[in-house]
Structure formats: structure tokens, C-alpha cells
């Protein structure tokens, strides 16, 4: 028998922890609830198992929740020892939670254990798989508490400032602040700052707490580099418990440009800080899960950890539960990224079981999306919708081109997923074909040689976004690609992208066109620019034309800009994908290509993870050596192709 | 301004208290979760109000849940005093609960109060009304706790039996047992019994608890008449806090048959015990809300309290929330009663606002029902369905006639409700017409002069149920009614009804046919029979052929039969409707008829509530006097009609 684990209805762990996560935001001392409706766990679950006891014995059911067992139809309370005779048995365990949590059970005996072989229902006719995680294996474990790792960290510098002390932990971090030796009669004001300026700016610091009455404080985890404590600070000890997931880095990158190593490390650190229950947008402000941001994190993940569990957790959390009454995160595009992401996840991992699990919900979500299209089957603005795409001036006065290209890609994903699920995907394919013809007819502007934002306004405004999608998703032919490259990407008159979020998509387009040097330059100027200003993690936004604390302003808040934002981790993907050059050519990297491209680097060494094993590439002095930790690889180098053998270094 | 009340998203109070209620069942010391999936509250709600402050002032938001306010776009934490200037303002209050409860807020200041004029969302685009109940008006009130009234009751008799003491509270009751002066070192076993035999039968008593460690115990509320306490009983005081709702009886009935007064009182008491958060089935065993049982309680309610609030609460709780993945209580017929009940509720009350509130959910529920019909649009058995109708031998081998007649009535209710909601109900009407033709073709057996259970088996089996529905719901013409009366109702060869549940429907059919004496006989023999055996409340089932504790056995459990079951309250309706003879002839009793029928009684006095006011009828020595507390009444007596004037006694 396998090791005993706590089990629960698959998906409920994510739904519950998403609910908790999205209810934790605070700003200026007030709780800040999430701006969309959230799913909740099913209160009741019946866990089912038929099993053969090898000998007489007994077992005890531990439960999170209340309920009872029925062994061969005979009722037992949970928590008592239940005798079993040798032979076949049928067990139902009915558990209910009324406190917002989700039912879990645990059995560890010689005759029976809880593990993934169980099935369950949420008290309907439909049967579902259970989930069981390796983190929850002992009777004391509680799946209602997400398990993190902790490390004590101490401030590098303490300076008295005005009526308090400023503690500098040396770099951006996230953790539980620990204050010891406080005077229980004194009141302490604590200000958190990603920047020194924020921590010291009492009225404007986003995150703060006032405490009193205790000698020691163990505060809830928050983001900070600086902590400013005001009050009776004599003898106070301030440390923190850094809270993190021990995700293994399976990638590396370094090159002759020394700065790149630091940029890489900062991107990796930024990504770790945002890889928690799910992929967060940033660790200070929202700490929410946004489907568009997460879409980029799935990509970074595949080039750093290749950890499927956190991607699955994020998708399940974003997907929530039907009925769908609003878009994912309220944003039309974010619904579509989620559907596209499920197919891309499958392509990268071959994880059919996961597709099976999400399929019913995904299909209902697609139905919601499609039901809100207009009579031409264009994505349009309906009550409650947020047509986002990017923080960028764009002609949003009518149906937006970028939304339609995403919709086309979504239909293609639905077609492919349908076929995977043994359903007929032809309707989606036919609709995608029709949609593409319409988009080309309505949005392609021959005069401008580009897609316009919106055809109904007559403004014929061109922005980069739809044109980038057209390249990314192979929506157009070579001629149009060339036209977009010249008339949009390389055209300085077209408003430049201002967010690292869409900058990443733009760089992907450059990468697809083989323009690695543009990517390399951008990494040095943009990411390097943040480092030059003292950034220890990648910012949500960076405009080199701003000065001083102007950089920290966003959303009309003096320190509204997140200084540790997941979407800043793009170089992990960009360098792995386009410089080391590894990418799959079949499901789950059954076959893959290694197309190294030094670009402007004279030398580089990079490692990129495969589902199993890694690809290691070293390039120096015109010599390339490549080692792949799995079969199926083809090296493409200077126009030639070489078959890679597992664990055999090929030098060319 | 109106009085300040706690407010919440309408319907969430019922969803939450239903979840709690359905998670309380215990049997033989084990928790017994409910056998269907339950809805949960939305975790997040935004409360909205635009208001004009007459002068400068301030207000403080109290919240159950965490969140913030935005007054004219400016953020404030909840719980702090928020200043307002004279003039117009816009306030959003965003609250989240992660503990399974539902967001509620309360404001009571001179410039602003929470009341039913607010609106809210569950963080989607759609706006909903708030609810506010008169029971929650002070800052300390908590809508997460259902408010009951309490009265101390003491045992009438204490007798030492074996190793304990048996306390007899004199009649069936429901309350929190209070044990005082216990020895904290001693362990006490407590057995609850609706009957003496049950309380004293340690292995078989359904409800029991073992306590230790305290000098005093305040136990959770449960049903009992007898309590058997074993342990160190010297000096122990045992009392109880009777837990109830102070619902006002607006009906009465007495007649020359003395026993009827006792039967009436027992029915009323039984109904009170089961009128709690919602209409329960019974107070001892399930304590769940069953749609079929509740359907009969709505009817009793209208002839006893005419309290719309408990009916609405019950309907909201039963309806739960989409998506619907199983029938209400898992039972096909129970889904249909719920839809029919909403229309009947409207007919009796004119409460359009309530129909508006449930309409969206009801339409989705109907969609679920219809989507599971077979290709002929017959209700059939699908995975997870329970085709119930009654505990009675019936040919259920194919589509059941009784289900189809209910389905016909359901379509008619949907048609009428659609028209009320300003939608076109013609499709439902057309479908009902087609369905009726089919039913008459497939199920009416000319030879038997009755509807058969099932046409596909070829057995042509006749039971009473479908035939009763055919009369109740005016499904058939006079000829068929006569045929059914002779060939089914009065035919002793057709298996008699054995549950008070369907007995009530059968008696309704007799009532419709003017056969009051049959009803009166049945009340005396059936309900009187229970009283003769010492019943202090009406039983779930009563078979005069059984003896002693055989009466208490049901569902293969020695004391499985509930001795206080809501569906036993039928005489309240039957006597009010057919003897006093009051019934509406227009929506909300705008017009109503009073058709007194003494039947076999020589004299009677009865009161029946109208939405406002009551109808009082007295009959003695061939003289009748009638007083109606509202306009719109017509007295029908001995073939003549008299217009009733409000509060004017008419004697004929």
C-alpha cells in the first residue's frame, strides 16, 4: 500500500485557499476585498472506497469536518476504531463542513489507507477523483492550512529615523515580522516599505499595522524590504520569518555580459517570491491571482521549475466553479488566456488527467464567453465586462481587434481540447475559420499594413497589441508578418508598450521573428535599468524617464507600484526559449528542438528544464556543446540538424 | 428614516441557516450529513447606497465579515467613524466572509441607516435587493445566529429506572436540556426518547449524548418527551429550555365532537414544533427541509398563521443556488412541488416581489428538470434521481403517471409565472397541452376507469396517487372524476394510502368532491387513533393494526418513526378549507368564498386567517353566523350566495 495522505474532493484545496488568499489584501489599514465573485468549497463530500482487507484488523477515520462512516452499510462515527474482517468491503465516509472549509479525511492502518485511489462525490450522482498532496501525510497535518517553508531573516541595517527605527532587510522579501521585547503598555506603529521612502512615509505607506498589549508580536506575512517601527523602541528586536515554497530551480543562465547574471538572478528571485499558493501578480499590493499575469507565469515556470503542480493549482483557482456570471477576474481577455493556457499546459505536459478534471468547467466557461459575443460572434463589451488587453491608449470605442484574435485562438484551443476529450471539435474549428475571415476583412488595414484597434469608429487607430497577437498566435502569413514588423514593431510612431506585461508579449513576437538581439538589448536596458536604480526584484512598471519616487507611483497611489511583480520575470522564458533555444515540438517534449542563438553574447551557458531532465547548452569561442537529459531532442545549429542522445554531450 | 436593521444580500440568510440546519442531524451518537449537495453563501458582497445627508454628521459601519467602505470614492476601514457633509453621497461597502457565513452590515446614525432601501451585488454586475429582518435591529444582533424564543420547562415526573432516572416532560417538546449540579468527575449518559420505551432503550435510542467534566451542561436543542440520565444522578437537576418561534395562531376550530378540539390542538402544537428556521419534516430524526413535506406545510400555514416569512424562507432554502445538478432533495417530484408552490404562494399572497426574487433560479431549476425529461418529454429516471411520490407499492418500472401529472401542473405554473414576470409563457402552455394529451393516451385505462402507474410494463397497475393528483390539479373532466371516485378512491381493492403525507392529498381530493364526512371520519379515526395511544403530537405514520412499540419502528430502526411530523398537521387545512369553508377566488384573497359545511358535526366554530383579518364562522342549531375581517368575501350557504361586508356579522 502507498503512504497514507489526507484526501479531499479534487479542486477544493485550490478553491478554498484561493478564497483565503483573495481575502487578505489590506491597504492603508483597511481590508480590501477582491473585486470579483469567488467560488466556495462544496460543504458535503462522500468519500468512497471498496477494498480487500488481507487480514482482520481495524482503522480509524480522522476528518476535517463532521460526519460518519458506513462500512458495508453499518454506521460508525468518525474518530472511533472500526473493526474489519479479512475480505472485501465497501466504505462510504460522509463529511460536512459548515465553516467555509472543505471536507478531508485521513486513514492510516494496515488494512486501509487514504490515497489517490479513492473516489468521491459532492453528494450528487457524479463521481470525482480525490486529491492528495505529499505535504499532508501525518494525522496532525491540516489541508486547510497551506504549508510554507520558513527561514529567519534579520535586518542588515537599523537606523533611528525621527520617532522610530528603520530596519533594512537588504532586499525585497515576504514574511512574518517578529517583534520581541516590546513594552506591552506601549503602542507601536509599523510601516512596511518596498522602498525606504515608502516605509518612512507614514500617511502614504500602503501597508501598516498598529499593535499594542503584548511583549512579542508575530505579524501576518507581508511584502517589504524596509520596516519602520515607531513607538517605545528601546530594546526591541525585529526579525522576520521569510515565507516561501521550496521550489527547485532547474534552469540557469549566464553569459559574458556580467549584468545579465544579476538580471537573471533578480528575475528568478522575483518569480520565487510570487510563486506561492498560486502565481500572484505581485507580493505587496493585490497578492491576487490574475489570469493574464498567470499566463506569463506558466511560461516562466516551464523554463525555471517546470513544476506542474503550481500551474495546475493556479488554473483551478482561476477557473473557480460554475455558474459563470462574470469573466475571470472580470476581464474578457483573461477568460480567454485561461482557456488557451489549459491547452498549452497540455501541450507542454501531456497531462490528460488534468484536462479531464477541468473540462466540464472549462466548457461551461467557454459557453459563458460565447454567449456574450455579439451577433457577428465578436467579443464585445457587456455589462460587468472589462476589456483590458493592456494599460495603453487604445481605441476601445468598439469591438477590439486584440480580443478577436484571442477569441480565435480560444476557439482553436477548444477544438483541440474537445478532440482530446473524445468530443467533436469541428464546430469550434469552423467558427474559428469564419472568425478569422471576418477579422481579416474588418480589421486589416491595407494602407497601414497593420491591424487596427477597432473598425466601427472609423479612426483606423493602430496599436501594437493586436499585431503582436497576430504574430504570436500564427494568425497571419509571411507577408503580413513582414508588414507588421515594419509598420508596427519597428515603427517608432506607434505608441510603445509601457508595461513589462505586454513588453513580454512583444519580445515573444521578436523572438519568433528571430530578433534575439532586440530582446537582449531590452533585457539590458529595461531590466538592467531597474537594477541600476537599486531594484532587488523586478518592478510592475518601469519608465526610464521618471525620477526618484516617481517610479513608485501607480494607480494614483504614491507607492502604488509593485516593486516585485511576477510579470517582470520574462527574461527567464526569453533567454531559455530564444537564446538557449529549447522548445517542444510534440506533446510533453516527446520531441523537442534546441536552437541556440548567442545573439550579441560572445559566450553563454544555460540550462533549461524538460519534463524529465534538463538541456544544458554552453557556447564560447564559437564552440557549442549541448547535453540533453532526455531522448527526443534535435539540435539545430547554423542550418544543420543533429540528433541528441540522452545524457550524451554533443559538441559542434 | 426607518429603524436601522442589519442588512445582507437577499436569500443568503436562508442559504446559510439551511446549511447549518442540514448539518445537525445525529443518530446513535454519529453525525449524519444530509444526503444532497448544499448551497453556500457568496463570500463577497458590495452594499450600495446613494443618500442625501440633511446636515453634517458621521456614521460607523458595523460588519459581520471584513472589508472596507468607499464614500464618494474615498476609502475607510469598517468600524471607524466616517464623517459626512450635508448633501448627496454615494457609498459602497465591500465585505467578505471566508468562514462560511454571509456578509452583513449595520449603520445607525442620524445621517444614514441600513434598511431595505439599500441594494447590493455579490461582486458581479447584477444588482440585488438586500434583506433585513425585524429580529436584527441592534448593534449586538448577529444574523448568523437564528433567533429563537425560549421558555423553561421542567419534568412532570422523575422515576428511578435501573441505573438512572427517567424524566417525563409530559409531552413532546424540543429544547436545550439543562443539567445542573453534576459531578464533574462523573460521566453521564443521556438518552432522549419521544417515547418512554425509546429513552430507556440504551442501544436503540436514536438520540443520545455522553458528557463529563463539568458541573453544569447546556446541551444542544433536540426533540424529546422523555430523558433518561444514567450516571451519578444524586442531586442532579434536569430542566430544559423549550426553543420555539413565537408564531401567532390566527385560526381556531372546535365542534360538538369533543375529541376534535384535542386533535386540532395537537395538530397545531405539532405544526409549531416543526415551524422553525424553515418547515421541518419532523423534529427528532432528520430535522431536514423536504420539499414535498414543506408543500403541505405551506398549506397548513395559510390556515393557521398565514405567516409569509416562514414560507418564503423555506422556498429560498429549498431552491438553493444554481447550478442544479440534482433534484431538490434528490427527488423529481420534490423539484416540481417547489415550482408549483411558488405559484400557489403568489396566488395566496400576491407577493410579486418574492416571485421576482426567485424567478431566475426557478427558471434554471425548471431547465434542469426539463433537460432530464425523455424524448417524449416525460419525466423519467436519470442517474441520481429518486422517483418518490410515496412509500407505497407502485409499478415504477417505467415512467410514472403521477410524475407526469405533476409535470403538467409544473408547466402550467411556469406559464403563469412567466406571464407575471412579463415573459411569454406560451411555450409552457403548449407543452402542457401536448403532455396532457399524451398522458390521457398513454396512462388512462378505459377498462379500469383509472390512470395506471406505468404504461411500458404492460401491468396496468392502478394505485391511488396519480388518480388523486388528477382530481387535485383539475386534470380531468367530470366523467373521469366520477370514474376515479368509484374505481379508485372508494374501491377497497386499490391499496390504501399508508402515510399521512399522501393521506392528506387523498383527503384534499375528497374535499374537492364535497365528501367532508369522509374527511371527518378519517380525522377521528386516524388522528384520534394516535391520541388514543397517548400521542401528544402527530406521528409520521400510524397503522392501527400495529401494537405497542411496533408503532415506533420505521426505516428498519426500532424508534425510527418520528412522533412529531409536520405532515400530520393536515386537519388544520382540511377543517379550515372544507368545514369552515374559506378559500380564495382571486390573488391574495382579493375575493374569497366562505362555503361552510358542517358535515357530520352538529355545531362548530372556526376561524380562518386571511392575509389581513380573519373569517369567523359559527354554526349551531342550524343557524350560521359569519364575520369576515376583510372585504371581498362571498358566503355560499345552502345554494345561496351572500356578500360579506368587512367586520359585519351575517347570520343566516
PDB file of C-alpha atoms in Angstrom, chain A residues 200-307:
ATOM      1  CA  UNK A 200       9.135  56.338   6.167  1.00  0.00           C
ATOM      2  CA  UNK A 201       6.058  57.955   4.638  1.00  0.00           C
ATOM      3  CA  UNK A 202       3.502  57.384   7.388  1.00  0.00           C
ATOM      4  CA  UNK A 203       0.418  58.789   5.622  1.00  0.00           C
ATOM      5  CA  UNK A 204       1.177  57.119   2.299  1.00  0.00           C
ATOM      6  CA  UNK A 205       2.792  53.774   3.137  1.00  0.00           C
ATOM      7  CA  UNK A 206       0.390  51.187   1.698  1.00  0.00           C
ATOM      8  CA  UNK A 207       0.909  48.530   4.358  1.00  0.00           C
ATOM      9  CA  UNK A 208       0.887  49.332   8.048  1.00  0.00           C
ATOM     10  CA  UNK A 209      -0.248  47.938  11.367  1.00  0.00           C
ATOM     11  CA  UNK A 210      -0.615  49.288  14.858  1.00  0.00           C
ATOM     12  CA  UNK A 211      -0.064  46.874  17.740  1.00  0.00           C
ATOM     13  CA  UNK A 212      -0.278  47.062  21.490  1.00  0.00           C
ATOM     14  CA  UNK A 213      -0.726  44.932  24.580  1.00  0.00           C
ATOM     15  CA  UNK A 214       1.838  42.176  24.020  1.00  0.00           C
ATOM     16  CA  UNK A 215       5.542  41.736  24.705  1.00  0.00           C
ATOM     17  CA  UNK A 216       6.027  39.855  21.410  1.00  0.00           C
ATOM     18  CA  UNK A 217       4.307  40.124  18.057  1.00  0.00           C
ATOM     19  CA  UNK A 218       4.213  37.603  15.235  1.00  0.00           C
ATOM     20  CA  UNK A 219       2.529  39.510  12.402  1.00  0.00           C
ATOM     21  CA  UNK A 220       0.823  38.129   9.330  1.00  0.00           C
ATOM     22  CA  UNK A 221       3.115  37.701   6.313  1.00  0.00           C
ATOM     23  CA  UNK A 222       3.570  40.748   4.094  1.00  0.00           C
ATOM     24  CA  UNK A 223       5.964  42.117   1.489  1.00  0.00           C
ATOM     25  CA  UNK A 224       8.723  44.531   2.446  1.00  0.00           C
ATOM     26  CA  UNK A 225      12.339  45.412   2.303  1.00  0.00           C
ATOM     27  CA  UNK A 226      12.142  48.211   4.863  1.00  0.00           C
ATOM     28  CA  UNK A 227      10.269  48.234   8.152  1.00  0.00           C
ATOM     29  CA  UNK A 228       9.764  51.438  10.068  1.00  0.00           C
ATOM     30  CA  UNK A 229       8.716  50.949  13.679  1.00  0.00           C
ATOM     31  CA  UNK A 230       7.610  53.883  15.791  1.00  0.00           C
ATOM     32  CA  UNK A 231       6.888  53.698  19.487  1.00  0.00           C
ATOM     33  CA  UNK A 232       8.914  52.694  22.529  1.00  0.00           C
ATOM     34  CA  UNK A 233      11.670  51.102  20.514  1.00  0.00           C
ATOM     35  CA  UNK A 234      14.343  50.626  23.209  1.00  0.00           C
ATOM     36  CA  UNK A 235      15.497  47.024  23.380  1.00  0.00           C
ATOM     37  CA  UNK A 236      13.169  45.941  20.582  1.00  0.00           C
ATOM     38  CA  UNK A 237      14.258  43.026  18.402  1.00  0.00           C
ATOM     39  CA  UNK A 238      12.921  42.975  14.872  1.00  0.00           C
ATOM     40  CA  UNK A 239      13.413  39.948  12.652  1.00  0.00           C
ATOM     41  CA  UNK A 240      11.226  38.157  10.124  1.00  0.00           C
ATOM     42  CA  UNK A 241      10.301  34.679   9.074  1.00  0.00           C
ATOM     43  CA  UNK A 242      10.776  34.599   5.320  1.00  0.00           C
ATOM     44  CA  UNK A 243       7.825  32.585   3.971  1.00  0.00           C
ATOM     45  CA  UNK A 244       8.354  30.658   0.758  1.00  0.00           C
ATOM     46  CA  UNK A 245       7.853  27.476  -1.203  1.00  0.00           C
ATOM     47  CA  UNK A 246      10.964  25.369  -1.686  1.00  0.00           C
ATOM     48  CA  UNK A 247      10.593  25.209  -5.468  1.00  0.00           C
ATOM     49  CA  UNK A 248      13.637  23.833  -7.191  1.00  0.00           C
ATOM     50  CA  UNK A 249      15.344  25.917  -9.870  1.00  0.00           C
ATOM     51  CA  UNK A 250      16.086  23.641 -12.782  1.00  0.00           C
ATOM     52  CA  UNK A 251      17.317  26.404 -15.063  1.00  0.00           C
ATOM     53  CA  UNK A 252      20.309  28.698 -15.113  1.00  0.00           C
ATOM     54  CA  UNK A 253      21.723  31.330 -17.369  1.00  0.00           C
ATOM     55  CA  UNK A 254      24.929  33.321 -17.552  1.00  0.00           C
ATOM     56  CA  UNK A 255      26.857  35.000 -20.320  1.00  0.00           C
ATOM     57  CA  UNK A 256      29.787  37.262 -20.962  1.00  0.00           C
ATOM     58  CA  UNK A 257      27.641  40.297 -20.130  1.00  0.00           C
ATOM     59  CA  UNK A 258      28.062  40.235 -16.370  1.00  0.00           C
ATOM     60  CA  UNK A 259      24.935  42.270 -15.730  1.00  0.00           C
ATOM     61  CA  UNK A 260      22.821  39.506 -17.261  1.00  0.00           C
ATOM     62  CA  UNK A 261      23.692  37.150 -14.419  1.00  0.00           C
ATOM     63  CA  UNK A 262      22.356  39.663 -11.918  1.00  0.00           C
ATOM     64  CA  UNK A 263      19.257  40.287 -14.036  1.00  0.00           C
ATOM     65  CA  UNK A 264      18.659  36.553 -14.274  1.00  0.00           C
ATOM     66  CA  UNK A 265      19.047  36.099 -10.520  1.00  0.00           C
ATOM     67  CA  UNK A 266      16.708  39.004  -9.836  1.00  0.00           C
ATOM     68  CA  UNK A 267      14.096  37.601 -12.213  1.00  0.00           C
ATOM     69  CA  UNK A 268      14.383  34.201 -10.554  1.00  0.00           C
ATOM     70  CA  UNK A 269      14.076  35.736  -7.092  1.00  0.00           C
ATOM     71  CA  UNK A 270      11.099  37.813  -8.194  1.00  0.00           C
ATOM     72  CA  UNK A 271       9.442  34.717  -9.589  1.00  0.00           C
ATOM     73  CA  UNK A 272      10.053  32.749  -6.394  1.00  0.00           C
ATOM     74  CA  UNK A 273       8.518  35.482  -4.264  1.00  0.00           C
ATOM     75  CA  UNK A 274       5.394  35.344  -6.440  1.00  0.00           C
ATOM     76  CA  UNK A 275       5.178  31.536  -6.615  1.00  0.00           C
ATOM     77  CA  UNK A 276       3.053  30.733  -3.601  1.00  0.00           C
ATOM     78  CA  UNK A 277      -0.335  29.057  -3.208  1.00  0.00           C
ATOM     79  CA  UNK A 278      -0.729  30.212  -6.785  1.00  0.00           C
ATOM     80  CA  UNK A 279       1.097  32.586  -9.084  1.00  0.00           C
ATOM     81  CA  UNK A 280       0.496  36.027  -7.650  1.00  0.00           C
ATOM     82  CA  UNK A 281       0.648  39.240  -9.633  1.00  0.00           C
ATOM     83  CA  UNK A 282       2.869  40.877  -7.037  1.00  0.00           C
ATOM     84  CA  UNK A 283       3.576  40.345  -3.369  1.00  0.00           C
ATOM     85  CA  UNK A 284       2.801  43.733  -1.878  1.00  0.00           C
ATOM     86  CA  UNK A 285      -0.430  45.160  -3.172  1.00  0.00           C
ATOM     87  CA  UNK A 286      -3.051  42.864  -4.682  1.00  0.00           C
ATOM     88  CA  UNK A 287      -1.489  39.491  -3.958  1.00  0.00           C
ATOM     89  CA  UNK A 288      -4.306  38.249  -6.161  1.00  0.00           C
ATOM     90  CA  UNK A 289      -4.274  35.738  -8.981  1.00  0.00           C
ATOM     91  CA  UNK A 290      -4.820  37.379 -12.371  1.00  0.00           C
ATOM     92  CA  UNK A 291      -5.249  35.137 -15.359  1.00  0.00           C
ATOM     93  CA  UNK A 292      -3.229  37.278 -17.777  1.00  0.00           C
ATOM     94  CA  UNK A 293      -0.356  37.645 -15.346  1.00  0.00           C
ATOM     95  CA  UNK A 294      -0.561  33.941 -14.535  1.00  0.00           C
ATOM     96  CA  UNK A 295      -0.451  33.089 -18.247  1.00  0.00           C
ATOM     97  CA  UNK A 296       3.044  34.544 -18.369  1.00  0.00           C
ATOM     98  CA  UNK A 297       3.972  32.772 -15.135  1.00  0.00           C
ATOM     99  CA  UNK A 298       3.057  29.383 -16.628  1.00  0.00           C
ATOM    100  CA  UNK A 299       5.588  30.142 -19.340  1.00  0.00           C
ATOM    101  CA  UNK A 300       8.295  31.263 -16.905  1.00  0.00           C
ATOM    102  CA  UNK A 301       7.579  28.175 -14.798  1.00  0.00           C
ATOM    103  CA  UNK A 302       8.266  25.857 -17.717  1.00  0.00           C
ATOM    104  CA  UNK A 303      11.664  27.489 -18.140  1.00  0.00           C
ATOM    105  CA  UNK A 304      12.596  27.560 -14.458  1.00  0.00           C
ATOM    106  CA  UNK A 305      10.946  24.964 -12.212  1.00  0.00           C
ATOM    107  CA  UNK A 306       8.813  23.009 -14.663  1.00  0.00           C
ATOM    108  CA  UNK A 307       6.588  22.422 -11.666  1.00  0.00           C
TER     109      UNK A 307
END
